[in-house]
Coordinates of C-alpha atoms in Angstrom, one line a residue:
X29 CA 90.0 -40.3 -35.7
X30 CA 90.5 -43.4 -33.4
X31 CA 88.8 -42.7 -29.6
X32 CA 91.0 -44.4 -27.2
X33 CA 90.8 -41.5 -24.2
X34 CA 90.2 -43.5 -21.4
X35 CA 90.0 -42.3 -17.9
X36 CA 92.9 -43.5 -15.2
X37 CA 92.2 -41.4 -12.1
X38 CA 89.9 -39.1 -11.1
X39 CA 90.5 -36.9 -7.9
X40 CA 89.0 -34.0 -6.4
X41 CA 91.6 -31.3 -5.3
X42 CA 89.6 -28.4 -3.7
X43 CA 89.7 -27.8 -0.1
X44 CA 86.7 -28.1 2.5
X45 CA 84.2 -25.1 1.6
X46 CA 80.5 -24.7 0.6
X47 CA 80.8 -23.9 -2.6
X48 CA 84.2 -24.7 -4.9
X49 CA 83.8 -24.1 -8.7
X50 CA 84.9 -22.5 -12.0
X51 CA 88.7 -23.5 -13.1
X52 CA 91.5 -23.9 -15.0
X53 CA 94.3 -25.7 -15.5
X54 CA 98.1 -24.6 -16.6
X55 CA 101.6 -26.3 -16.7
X56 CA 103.4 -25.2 -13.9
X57 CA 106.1 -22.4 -15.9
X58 CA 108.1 -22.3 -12.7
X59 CA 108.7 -25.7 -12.2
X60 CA 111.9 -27.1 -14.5
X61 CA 111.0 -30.9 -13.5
X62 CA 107.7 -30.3 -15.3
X63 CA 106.2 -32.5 -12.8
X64 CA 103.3 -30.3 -11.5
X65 CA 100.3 -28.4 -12.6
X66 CA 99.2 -25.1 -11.4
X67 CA 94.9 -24.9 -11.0
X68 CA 92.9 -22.0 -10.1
X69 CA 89.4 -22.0 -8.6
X70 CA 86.6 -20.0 -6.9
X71 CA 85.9 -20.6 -3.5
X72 CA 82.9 -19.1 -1.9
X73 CA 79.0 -19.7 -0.1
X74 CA 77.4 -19.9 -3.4
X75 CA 77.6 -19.6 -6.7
X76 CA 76.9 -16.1 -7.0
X77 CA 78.0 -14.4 -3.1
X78 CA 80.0 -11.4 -2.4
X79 CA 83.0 -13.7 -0.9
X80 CA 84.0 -15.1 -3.8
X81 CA 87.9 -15.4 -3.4
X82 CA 90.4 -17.1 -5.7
X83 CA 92.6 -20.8 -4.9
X84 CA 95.4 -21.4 -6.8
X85 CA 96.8 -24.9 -6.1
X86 CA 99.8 -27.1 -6.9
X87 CA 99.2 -30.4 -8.3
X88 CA 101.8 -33.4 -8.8
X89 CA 101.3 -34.8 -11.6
X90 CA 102.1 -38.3 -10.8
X91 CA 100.2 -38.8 -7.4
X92 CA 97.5 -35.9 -8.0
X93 CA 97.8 -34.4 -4.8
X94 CA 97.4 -30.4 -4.4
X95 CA 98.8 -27.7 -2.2
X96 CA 97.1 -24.7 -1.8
X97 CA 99.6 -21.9 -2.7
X98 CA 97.9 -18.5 -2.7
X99 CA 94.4 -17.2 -2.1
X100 CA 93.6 -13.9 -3.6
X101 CA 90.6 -11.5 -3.1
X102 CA 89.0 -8.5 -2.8
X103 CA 87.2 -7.4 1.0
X104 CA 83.5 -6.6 -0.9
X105 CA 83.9 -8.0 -3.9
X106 CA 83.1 -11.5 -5.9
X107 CA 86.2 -12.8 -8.0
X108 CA 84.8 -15.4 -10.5
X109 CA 86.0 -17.4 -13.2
X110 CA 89.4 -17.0 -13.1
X111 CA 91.8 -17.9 -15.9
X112 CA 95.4 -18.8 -16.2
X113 CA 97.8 -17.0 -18.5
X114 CA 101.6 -16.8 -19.1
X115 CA 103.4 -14.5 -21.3
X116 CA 107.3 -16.1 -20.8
X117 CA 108.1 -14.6 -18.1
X118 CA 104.9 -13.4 -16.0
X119 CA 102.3 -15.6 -15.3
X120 CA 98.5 -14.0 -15.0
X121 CA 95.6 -15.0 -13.2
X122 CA 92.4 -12.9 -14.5
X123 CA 89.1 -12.9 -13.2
X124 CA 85.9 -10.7 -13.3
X125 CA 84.9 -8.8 -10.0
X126 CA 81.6 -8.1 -9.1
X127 CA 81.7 -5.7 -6.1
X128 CA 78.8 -3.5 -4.3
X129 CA 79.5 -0.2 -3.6
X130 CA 77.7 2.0 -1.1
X131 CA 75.6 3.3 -3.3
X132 CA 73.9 -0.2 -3.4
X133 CA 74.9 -0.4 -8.0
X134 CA 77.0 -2.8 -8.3
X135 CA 80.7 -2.7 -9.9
X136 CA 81.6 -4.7 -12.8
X137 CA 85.1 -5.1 -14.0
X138 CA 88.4 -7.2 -15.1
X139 CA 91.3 -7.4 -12.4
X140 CA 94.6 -9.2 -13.0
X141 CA 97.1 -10.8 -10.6
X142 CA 101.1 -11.4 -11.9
X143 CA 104.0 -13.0 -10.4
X144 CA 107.1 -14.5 -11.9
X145 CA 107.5 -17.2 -9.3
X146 CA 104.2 -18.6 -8.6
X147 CA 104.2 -17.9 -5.0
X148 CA 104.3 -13.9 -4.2
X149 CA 101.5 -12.2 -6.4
X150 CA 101.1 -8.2 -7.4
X151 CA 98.7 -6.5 -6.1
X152 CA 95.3 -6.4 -8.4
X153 CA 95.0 -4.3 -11.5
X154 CA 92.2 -3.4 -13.6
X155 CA 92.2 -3.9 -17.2
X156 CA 89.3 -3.6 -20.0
X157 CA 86.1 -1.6 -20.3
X158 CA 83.9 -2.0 -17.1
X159 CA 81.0 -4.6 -17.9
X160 CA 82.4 -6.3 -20.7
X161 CA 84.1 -9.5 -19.4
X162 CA 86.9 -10.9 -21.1
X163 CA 87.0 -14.5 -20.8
X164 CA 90.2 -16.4 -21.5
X165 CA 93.4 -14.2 -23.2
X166 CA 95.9 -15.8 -25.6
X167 CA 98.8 -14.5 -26.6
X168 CA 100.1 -13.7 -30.1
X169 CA 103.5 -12.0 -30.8
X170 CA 104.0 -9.1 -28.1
X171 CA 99.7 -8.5 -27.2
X172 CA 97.2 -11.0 -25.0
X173 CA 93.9 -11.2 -26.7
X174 CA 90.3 -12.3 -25.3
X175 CA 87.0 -11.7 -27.0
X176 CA 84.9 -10.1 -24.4
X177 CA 81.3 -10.2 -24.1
X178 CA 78.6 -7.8 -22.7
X179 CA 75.0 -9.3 -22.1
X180 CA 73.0 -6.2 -22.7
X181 CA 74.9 -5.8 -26.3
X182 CA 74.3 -9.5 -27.0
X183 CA 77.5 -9.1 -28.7
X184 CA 81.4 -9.9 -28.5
X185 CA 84.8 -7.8 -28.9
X186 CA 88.0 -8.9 -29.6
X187 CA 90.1 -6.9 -27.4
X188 CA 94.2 -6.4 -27.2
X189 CA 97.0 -5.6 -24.9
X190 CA 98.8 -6.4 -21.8
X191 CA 97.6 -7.9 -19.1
X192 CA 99.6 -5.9 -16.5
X193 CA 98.5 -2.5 -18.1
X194 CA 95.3 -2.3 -20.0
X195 CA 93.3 -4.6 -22.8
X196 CA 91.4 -2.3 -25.4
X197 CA 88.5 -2.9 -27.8
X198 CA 90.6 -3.8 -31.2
X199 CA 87.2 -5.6 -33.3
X200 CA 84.3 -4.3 -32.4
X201 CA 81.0 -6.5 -32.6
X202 CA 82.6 -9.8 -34.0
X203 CA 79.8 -11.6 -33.2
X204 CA 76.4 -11.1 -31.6
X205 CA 72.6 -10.5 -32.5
X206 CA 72.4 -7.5 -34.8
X207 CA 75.3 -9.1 -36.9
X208 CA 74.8 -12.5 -36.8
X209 CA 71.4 -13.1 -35.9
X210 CA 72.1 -15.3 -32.8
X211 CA 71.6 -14.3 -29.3
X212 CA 73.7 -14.1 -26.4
X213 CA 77.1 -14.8 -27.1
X214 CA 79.0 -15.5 -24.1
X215 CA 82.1 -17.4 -22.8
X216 CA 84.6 -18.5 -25.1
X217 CA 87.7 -20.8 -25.5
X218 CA 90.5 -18.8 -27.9
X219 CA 93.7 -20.3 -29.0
X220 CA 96.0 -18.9 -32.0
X221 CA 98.7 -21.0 -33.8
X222 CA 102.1 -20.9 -35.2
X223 CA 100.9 -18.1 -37.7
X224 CA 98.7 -16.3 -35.5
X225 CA 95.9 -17.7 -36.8
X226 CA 93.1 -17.4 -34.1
X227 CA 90.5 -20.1 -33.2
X228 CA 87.6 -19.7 -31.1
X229 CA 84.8 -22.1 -29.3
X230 CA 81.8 -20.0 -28.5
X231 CA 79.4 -20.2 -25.9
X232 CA 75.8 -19.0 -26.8
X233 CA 72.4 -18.5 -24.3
X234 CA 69.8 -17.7 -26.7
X235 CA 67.1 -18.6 -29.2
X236 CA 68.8 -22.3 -30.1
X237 CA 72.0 -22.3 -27.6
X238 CA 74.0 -23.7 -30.5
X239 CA 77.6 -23.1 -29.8
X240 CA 80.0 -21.4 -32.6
X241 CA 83.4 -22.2 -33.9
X242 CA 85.2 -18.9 -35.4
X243 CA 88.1 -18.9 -37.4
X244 CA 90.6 -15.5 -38.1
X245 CA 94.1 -14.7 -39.9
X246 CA 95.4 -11.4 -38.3
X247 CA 94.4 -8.7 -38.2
X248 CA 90.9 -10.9 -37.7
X249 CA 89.3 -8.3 -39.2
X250 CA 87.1 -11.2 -41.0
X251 CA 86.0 -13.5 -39.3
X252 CA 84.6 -17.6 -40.4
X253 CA 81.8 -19.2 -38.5
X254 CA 80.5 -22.5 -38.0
X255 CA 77.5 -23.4 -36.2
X256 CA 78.4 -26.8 -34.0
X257 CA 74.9 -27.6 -33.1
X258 CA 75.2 -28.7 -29.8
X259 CA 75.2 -26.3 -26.6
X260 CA 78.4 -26.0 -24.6
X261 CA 78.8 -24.0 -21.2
X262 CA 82.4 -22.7 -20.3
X263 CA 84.2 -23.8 -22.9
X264 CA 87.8 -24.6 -23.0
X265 CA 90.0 -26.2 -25.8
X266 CA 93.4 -27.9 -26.6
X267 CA 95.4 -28.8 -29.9
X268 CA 96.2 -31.6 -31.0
X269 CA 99.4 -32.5 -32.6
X270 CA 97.7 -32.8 -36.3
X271 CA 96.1 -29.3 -36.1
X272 CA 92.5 -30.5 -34.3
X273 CA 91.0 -29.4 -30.8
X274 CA 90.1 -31.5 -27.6
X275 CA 86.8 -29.3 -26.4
X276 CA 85.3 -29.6 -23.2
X277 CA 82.5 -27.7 -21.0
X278 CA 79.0 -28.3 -20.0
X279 CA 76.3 -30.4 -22.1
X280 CA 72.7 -30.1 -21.6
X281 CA 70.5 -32.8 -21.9
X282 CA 67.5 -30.6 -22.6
X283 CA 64.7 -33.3 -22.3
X284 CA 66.0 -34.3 -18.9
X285 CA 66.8 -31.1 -17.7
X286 CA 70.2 -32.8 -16.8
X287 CA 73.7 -31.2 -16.7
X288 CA 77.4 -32.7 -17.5
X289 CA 80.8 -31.8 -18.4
X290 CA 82.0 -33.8 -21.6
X291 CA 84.7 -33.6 -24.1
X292 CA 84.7 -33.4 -27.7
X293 CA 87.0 -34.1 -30.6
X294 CA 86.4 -31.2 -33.1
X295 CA 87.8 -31.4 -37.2
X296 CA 89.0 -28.6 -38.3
X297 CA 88.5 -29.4 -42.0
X298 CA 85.3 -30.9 -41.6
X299 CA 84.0 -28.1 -38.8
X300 CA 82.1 -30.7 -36.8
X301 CA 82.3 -32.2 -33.0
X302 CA 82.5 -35.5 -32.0
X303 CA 81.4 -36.8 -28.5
X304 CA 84.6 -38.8 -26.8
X305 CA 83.5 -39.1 -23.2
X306 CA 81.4 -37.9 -20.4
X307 CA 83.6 -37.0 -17.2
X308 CA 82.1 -38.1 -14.0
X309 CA 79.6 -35.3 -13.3
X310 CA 76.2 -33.9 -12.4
X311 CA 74.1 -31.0 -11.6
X312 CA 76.2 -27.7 -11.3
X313 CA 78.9 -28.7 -13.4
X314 CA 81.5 -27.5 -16.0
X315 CA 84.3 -24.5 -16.8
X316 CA 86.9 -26.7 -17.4
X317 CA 91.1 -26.4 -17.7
X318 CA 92.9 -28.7 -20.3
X319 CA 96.4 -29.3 -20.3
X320 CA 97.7 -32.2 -22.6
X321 CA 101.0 -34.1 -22.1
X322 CA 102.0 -36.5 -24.8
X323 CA 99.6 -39.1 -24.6
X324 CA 98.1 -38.1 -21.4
X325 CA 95.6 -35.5 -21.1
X326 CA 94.7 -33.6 -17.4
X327 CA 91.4 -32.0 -17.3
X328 CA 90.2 -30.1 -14.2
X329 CA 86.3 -29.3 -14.1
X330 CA 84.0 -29.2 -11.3
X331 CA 80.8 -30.5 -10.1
X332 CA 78.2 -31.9 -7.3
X333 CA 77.7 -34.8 -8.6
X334 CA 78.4 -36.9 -5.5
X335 CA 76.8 -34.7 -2.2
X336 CA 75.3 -31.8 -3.9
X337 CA 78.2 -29.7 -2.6
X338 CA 80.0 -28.3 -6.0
X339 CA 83.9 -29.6 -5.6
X340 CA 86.4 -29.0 -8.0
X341 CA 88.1 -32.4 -9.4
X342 CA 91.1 -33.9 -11.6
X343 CA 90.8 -36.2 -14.0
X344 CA 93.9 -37.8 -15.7
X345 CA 92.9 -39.5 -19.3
X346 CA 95.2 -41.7 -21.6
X347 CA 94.6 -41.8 -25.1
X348 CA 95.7 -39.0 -26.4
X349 CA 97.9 -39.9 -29.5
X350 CA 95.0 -42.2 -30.5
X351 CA 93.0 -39.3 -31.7
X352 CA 95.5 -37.9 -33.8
X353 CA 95.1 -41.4 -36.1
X354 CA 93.0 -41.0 -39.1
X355 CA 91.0 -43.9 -39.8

């Protein structure tokens, strides 16, 4: 691999608001110029309040300037961490919803939005088992998948279905504690290829916050994994043209205490990450969306870097094609 990414422009796209965070980052499906790029965001006081509501934003490519399209939300509830999906037809933003009931428990649970034109959305529909969040869904074939993962279980499930119905538990306990003997398996970046074979970037909170690469041929009833050694927080991942992954999320620097968002070149044959860059960034920080265009690669990530206010940012690399050279 030859490291050429370097960065061109940097811009931040969120609107005026005390808190703007958590992201990703599509091509636009309903554009045929292929000039723009659809981001979604959470918008809200802090990052964890009751008002969290979703953004989702146009961006031109070429200047980088956004227009807020649609806000979604639910009166009561926190919407976080939403994800961009797109089956052909339907595009899908997911997100998890936190909402207090009268009671004073609070609600845990997966919602999705559709709409086949970008602009008008469906009204919100649950999906999954309630308290296991499913992070980002891929699609293979005619079913979306997501692993989802459930604190209490310290574990992950690979679940399956459609995102306008229902997702189901279809691999119980892939990874997680009692299996595996690590802790906390979280977040997670999953992306199949031309022969469904599924590849995952793993998030992990516990005893040495190593992150995990898993590798599965369907059914993915066996699964391969690879510590990678270093922690990363929200990941997300692209493919290159020769088979290997841009990675990005949060890095700790765990003797400074000090947060960033990075990316990574990651070998599939070899199993192992290399750093490429870190992206302007600071303090809360992270849950990136990649989207790569020939030799250009648009990442949008947040952070509060600059006034201590989290603000959600685009950053447009060249360089690409570079890392597809072996040296």
């Amino acid at each position: 691999m030859i490291n050429n990414l370097k960065t061109k422009n940097i811009k931040r796209i969120s609107r005026s608001a005390e808190h703007a965070a958590f992201t990703d980052l599509c091509e636009n499906p309903f554009d045929g110029t292929s000039s723009s790029l659809l981001c979604v965001y959470r918008e809200a006081d802090t990052h964890v309040s009751p008002n969290g509501k979703i953004v989702l934003c146009e961006i031109d490519k070429k200047s980088m300037t956004s227009n807020t399209l649609q806000e979604l939300q639910i009166p009561g509830s926190d919407l976080r961490d939403p994800k961009l999906s797109f089956d052909g037809e339907c595009l899908f933003i997911t997100a998890y919803a936190k909402t207090l009931l009268n009671n004073g428990s609070i609600s845990r649970h997966m919602v999705s939005y559709s709409s086949t034109n970008g602009k008008t959305w469906s009204a919100p529909n649950h999906f999954g088992d309630d308290a296991w969040w499913i992070w980002n869904c891929d699609r293979y074939k005619s079913y979306f998948y997501g692993f989802a993962y459930n604190r209490a279980a310290e574990s992950i499930s690979l679940y399956r279905g459609n995102l306008d119905n229902s997702m189901q538990c279809y691999r119980e306990n892939v990874f997680g504690l009692e299996k595996s003997g690590k802790g906390y398996p979280n977040e997670s970046a999953l992306l199949f290829d031309g022969q469904g074979n599924a590849n995952v970037f793993l998030r992990r909170d516990a005893d040495t916050f190593s992150a995990q690469f898993g590798f599965s041929q369907p059914p993915y009833s066996e699964w391969e994994w690879h510590d990678l050694g270093v922690y990363i927080g929200g990941p997300a991942a692209a493919k290159l043209e020769n088979g290997n992954f841009l990675v990005a999320g949060r890095h700790v620097d765990w003797d400074s205490e000090s947060f960033t968002t990075r990316l990574w070149h990651f070998d599939t044959k070899t199993k192992t990450l290399s750093e490429l860059l870190t992206l302007p960034s600071g303090g809360d920080t992270s849950y990136p969306g990649l989207v790569i265009n020939d030799d250009i690669l648009y990442a949008s990530y947040y952070s509060s870097h600059i006034d201590g206010q989290s603000r959600v940012y685009l950053a447009k690399l060249r360089g690409v094609k570079s890392l597809n050279i072996t040296k």
